[in-house]
Amino acid sequence: MSSSWLILSLAVVVMWGAWAFLVKLASQHLSWQEIFILSNLVFFLFTLGLLLYVKPSFAGASQAVFYVLLAGTIGSLGTISFYTALSLGKASIIVPLTALYPVVTVILSVLFLHETLTVKQALGVALAIAAILLISQ
């Protein structure tokens, strides 16, 4: 098995860590609305470039398109909440707390996709939930 996924995953950790830090720096001078607009302008430019390069058809995937549009809506609301939280509180608390979002994914996957967890994995989720309680106090 190629380790490309691991390299990319570690790159995500570094980039998202730097992203959250830069958003916190920006929030000292800009509103969450201004940060959202500017960051999404950059995101749009990347999207436009990909759209021109790939030229997707989205044919025959109406349910998948619905899921992606819903995910985009929820993701945008989450980003707005994140930017607002960073403008109000400490990055050293907010970033680790919000980085526990995979717990929600795990719970939804177990409930609706009928995925199973090993005992160790379930213990990891329980520890993540405990981390939420510890970090937020």
mmCIF file of C-alpha atoms in Angstrom:
data_model
loop_
_atom_site.group_PDB
_atom_site.id
_atom_site.type_symbol
_atom_site.label_atom_id
_atom_site.label_comp_id
_atom_site.label_asym_id
_atom_site.label_seq_id
_atom_site.Cartn_x
_atom_site.Cartn_y
_atom_site.Cartn_z
ATOM 1 C CA MET A 1 0.000 0.000 0.000
ATOM 2 C CA SER A 2 1.267 3.455 -0.903
ATOM 3 C CA SER A 3 1.951 5.926 1.883
ATOM 4 C CA SER A 4 0.628 8.827 -0.214
ATOM 5 C CA TRP A 5 -2.481 9.013 1.976
ATOM 6 C CA LEU A 6 -0.287 9.444 5.066
ATOM 7 C CA ILE A 7 1.811 12.209 3.504
ATOM 8 C CA LEU A 8 -1.328 14.021 2.349
ATOM 9 C CA SER A 9 -2.965 13.566 5.766
ATOM 10 C CA LEU A 10 0.055 15.050 7.532
ATOM 11 C CA ALA A 11 0.083 17.924 5.032
ATOM 12 C CA VAL A 12 -3.570 18.577 5.929
ATOM 13 C CA VAL A 13 -2.669 18.718 9.625
ATOM 14 C CA VAL A 14 0.070 21.288 8.953
ATOM 15 C CA MET A 15 -2.002 23.368 6.523
ATOM 16 C CA TRP A 16 -5.159 23.383 8.671
ATOM 17 C CA GLY A 17 -3.083 24.210 11.742
ATOM 18 C CA ALA A 18 -1.505 27.172 9.934
ATOM 19 C CA TRP A 19 -4.919 28.159 8.510
ATOM 20 C CA ALA A 20 -6.537 28.349 11.956
ATOM 21 C CA PHE A 21 -3.582 30.334 13.322
ATOM 22 C CA LEU A 22 -3.752 32.814 10.425
ATOM 23 C CA VAL A 23 -7.522 33.199 10.858
ATOM 24 C CA LYS A 24 -6.961 34.007 14.542
ATOM 25 C CA LEU A 25 -4.361 36.639 13.568
ATOM 26 C CA ALA A 26 -6.763 38.114 11.005
ATOM 27 C CA SER A 27 -9.623 38.168 13.525
ATOM 28 C CA GLN A 28 -7.712 40.770 15.523
ATOM 29 C CA HIS A 29 -8.278 43.265 12.680
ATOM 30 C CA LEU A 30 -11.162 41.930 10.565
ATOM 31 C CA SER A 31 -14.716 40.799 11.357
ATOM 32 C CA TRP A 32 -15.686 37.171 10.864
ATOM 33 C CA GLN A 33 -17.746 38.328 7.869
ATOM 34 C CA GLU A 34 -14.705 39.909 6.206
ATOM 35 C CA ILE A 35 -12.597 36.829 6.922
ATOM 36 C CA PHE A 36 -15.301 34.564 5.496
ATOM 37 C CA ILE A 37 -15.641 36.660 2.326
ATOM 38 C CA LEU A 38 -11.904 36.907 1.674
ATOM 39 C CA SER A 39 -11.123 33.267 2.410
ATOM 40 C CA ASN A 40 -14.022 32.079 0.271
ATOM 41 C CA LEU A 41 -12.913 34.331 -2.568
ATOM 42 C CA VAL A 42 -9.631 32.401 -2.599
ATOM 43 C CA PHE A 43 -11.566 29.121 -2.325
ATOM 44 C CA PHE A 44 -13.714 30.217 -5.287
ATOM 45 C CA LEU A 45 -10.624 30.898 -7.401
ATOM 46 C CA PHE A 46 -9.328 27.385 -6.681
ATOM 47 C CA THR A 47 -12.798 26.010 -7.496
ATOM 48 C CA LEU A 48 -12.953 27.932 -10.771
ATOM 49 C CA GLY A 49 -9.541 26.612 -11.793
ATOM 50 C CA LEU A 50 -10.584 23.038 -11.022
ATOM 51 C CA LEU A 51 -13.889 23.494 -12.849
ATOM 52 C CA LEU A 52 -12.093 24.682 -15.972
ATOM 53 C CA TYR A 53 -9.555 21.847 -15.743
ATOM 54 C CA VAL A 54 -11.900 18.914 -14.975
ATOM 55 C CA LYS A 55 -15.155 20.012 -16.688
ATOM 56 C CA PRO A 56 -17.446 17.733 -14.610
ATOM 57 C CA SER A 57 -20.882 16.681 -15.869
ATOM 58 C CA PHE A 58 -22.565 15.597 -12.591
ATOM 59 C CA ALA A 59 -24.788 13.367 -14.751
ATOM 60 C CA GLY A 60 -26.865 10.699 -13.028
ATOM 61 C CA ALA A 61 -25.802 11.610 -9.520
ATOM 62 C CA SER A 62 -28.696 13.713 -8.219
ATOM 63 C CA GLN A 63 -28.665 12.200 -4.709
ATOM 64 C CA ALA A 64 -24.892 12.601 -4.461
ATOM 65 C CA VAL A 65 -25.176 16.211 -5.655
ATOM 66 C CA PHE A 66 -27.814 16.823 -2.967
ATOM 67 C CA TYR A 67 -25.484 15.392 -0.298
ATOM 68 C CA VAL A 68 -22.614 17.587 -1.511
ATOM 69 C CA LEU A 69 -24.777 20.726 -1.567
ATOM 70 C CA LEU A 70 -26.051 19.952 1.933
ATOM 71 C CA ALA A 71 -22.476 19.290 3.099
ATOM 72 C CA GLY A 72 -21.382 22.603 1.565
ATOM 73 C CA THR A 73 -24.172 24.422 3.380
ATOM 74 C CA ILE A 74 -23.380 22.793 6.721
ATOM 75 C CA GLY A 75 -19.650 23.306 6.147
ATOM 76 C CA SER A 76 -20.190 27.005 5.438
ATOM 77 C CA LEU A 77 -22.256 27.413 8.606
ATOM 78 C CA GLY A 78 -19.560 25.564 10.543
ATOM 79 C CA THR A 79 -16.864 27.816 9.087
ATOM 80 C CA ILE A 80 -18.843 30.921 10.043
ATOM 81 C CA SER A 81 -19.226 29.530 13.574
ATOM 82 C CA PHE A 82 -15.495 28.759 13.702
ATOM 83 C CA TYR A 83 -14.467 32.236 12.528
ATOM 84 C CA THR A 84 -16.865 33.839 15.001
ATOM 85 C CA ALA A 85 -15.579 31.669 17.858
ATOM 86 C CA LEU A 86 -11.976 32.591 17.006
ATOM 87 C CA SER A 87 -12.865 36.272 17.067
ATOM 88 C CA LEU A 88 -14.320 35.843 20.574
ATOM 89 C CA GLY A 89 -12.005 33.363 22.270
ATOM 90 C CA LYS A 90 -8.599 31.740 22.500
ATOM 91 C CA ALA A 91 -7.261 29.813 19.512
ATOM 92 C CA SER A 92 -5.473 27.488 21.945
ATOM 93 C CA ILE A 93 -8.886 26.297 23.204
ATOM 94 C CA ILE A 94 -11.139 26.709 20.156
ATOM 95 C CA VAL A 95 -8.934 24.945 17.604
ATOM 96 C CA PRO A 96 -8.426 21.711 19.590
ATOM 97 C CA LEU A 97 -12.088 21.666 20.583
ATOM 98 C CA THR A 98 -13.331 22.053 17.014
ATOM 99 C CA ALA A 99 -10.762 19.520 15.799
ATOM 100 C CA LEU A 100 -12.830 16.865 17.569
ATOM 101 C CA TYR A 101 -15.541 17.041 14.882
ATOM 102 C CA PRO A 102 -14.724 13.491 13.657
ATOM 103 C CA VAL A 103 -16.548 12.203 16.756
ATOM 104 C CA VAL A 104 -19.784 13.378 15.112
ATOM 105 C CA THR A 105 -18.797 11.609 11.877
ATOM 106 C CA VAL A 106 -18.082 8.378 13.759
ATOM 107 C CA ILE A 107 -21.405 8.477 15.603
ATOM 108 C CA LEU A 108 -23.380 9.208 12.413
ATOM 109 C CA SER A 109 -21.489 6.471 10.531
ATOM 110 C CA VAL A 110 -22.250 3.904 13.223
ATOM 111 C CA LEU A 111 -25.929 4.905 13.438
ATOM 112 C CA PHE A 112 -26.776 5.372 9.754
ATOM 113 C CA LEU A 113 -24.123 3.476 7.768
ATOM 114 C CA HIS A 114 -24.016 0.597 10.267
ATOM 115 C CA GLU A 115 -20.242 0.770 10.524
ATOM 116 C CA THR A 116 -18.730 -1.033 13.489
ATOM 117 C CA LEU A 117 -16.006 -0.020 15.902
ATOM 118 C CA THR A 118 -13.497 -2.200 17.677
ATOM 119 C CA VAL A 119 -13.254 -1.871 21.436
ATOM 120 C CA LYS A 120 -10.088 0.237 21.029
ATOM 121 C CA GLN A 121 -11.806 2.527 18.524
ATOM 122 C CA ALA A 122 -14.842 2.954 20.791
ATOM 123 C CA LEU A 123 -12.492 3.767 23.670
ATOM 124 C CA GLY A 124 -10.794 6.370 21.458
ATOM 125 C CA VAL A 125 -14.160 7.995 20.728
ATOM 126 C CA ALA A 126 -15.000 7.979 24.446
ATOM 127 C CA LEU A 127 -11.654 9.650 25.209
ATOM 128 C CA ALA A 128 -12.341 12.264 22.521
ATOM 129 C CA ILE A 129 -15.692 13.017 24.152
ATOM 130 C CA ALA A 130 -13.901 13.304 27.504
ATOM 131 C CA ALA A 131 -11.434 15.687 25.823
ATOM 132 C CA ILE A 132 -14.340 17.898 24.753
ATOM 133 C CA LEU A 133 -15.467 18.122 28.368
ATOM 134 C CA LEU A 134 -11.944 18.849 29.632
ATOM 135 C CA ILE A 135 -11.032 21.422 26.965
ATOM 136 C CA SER A 136 -14.275 23.365 27.233
ATOM 137 C CA GLN A 137 -13.990 24.065 30.975
#
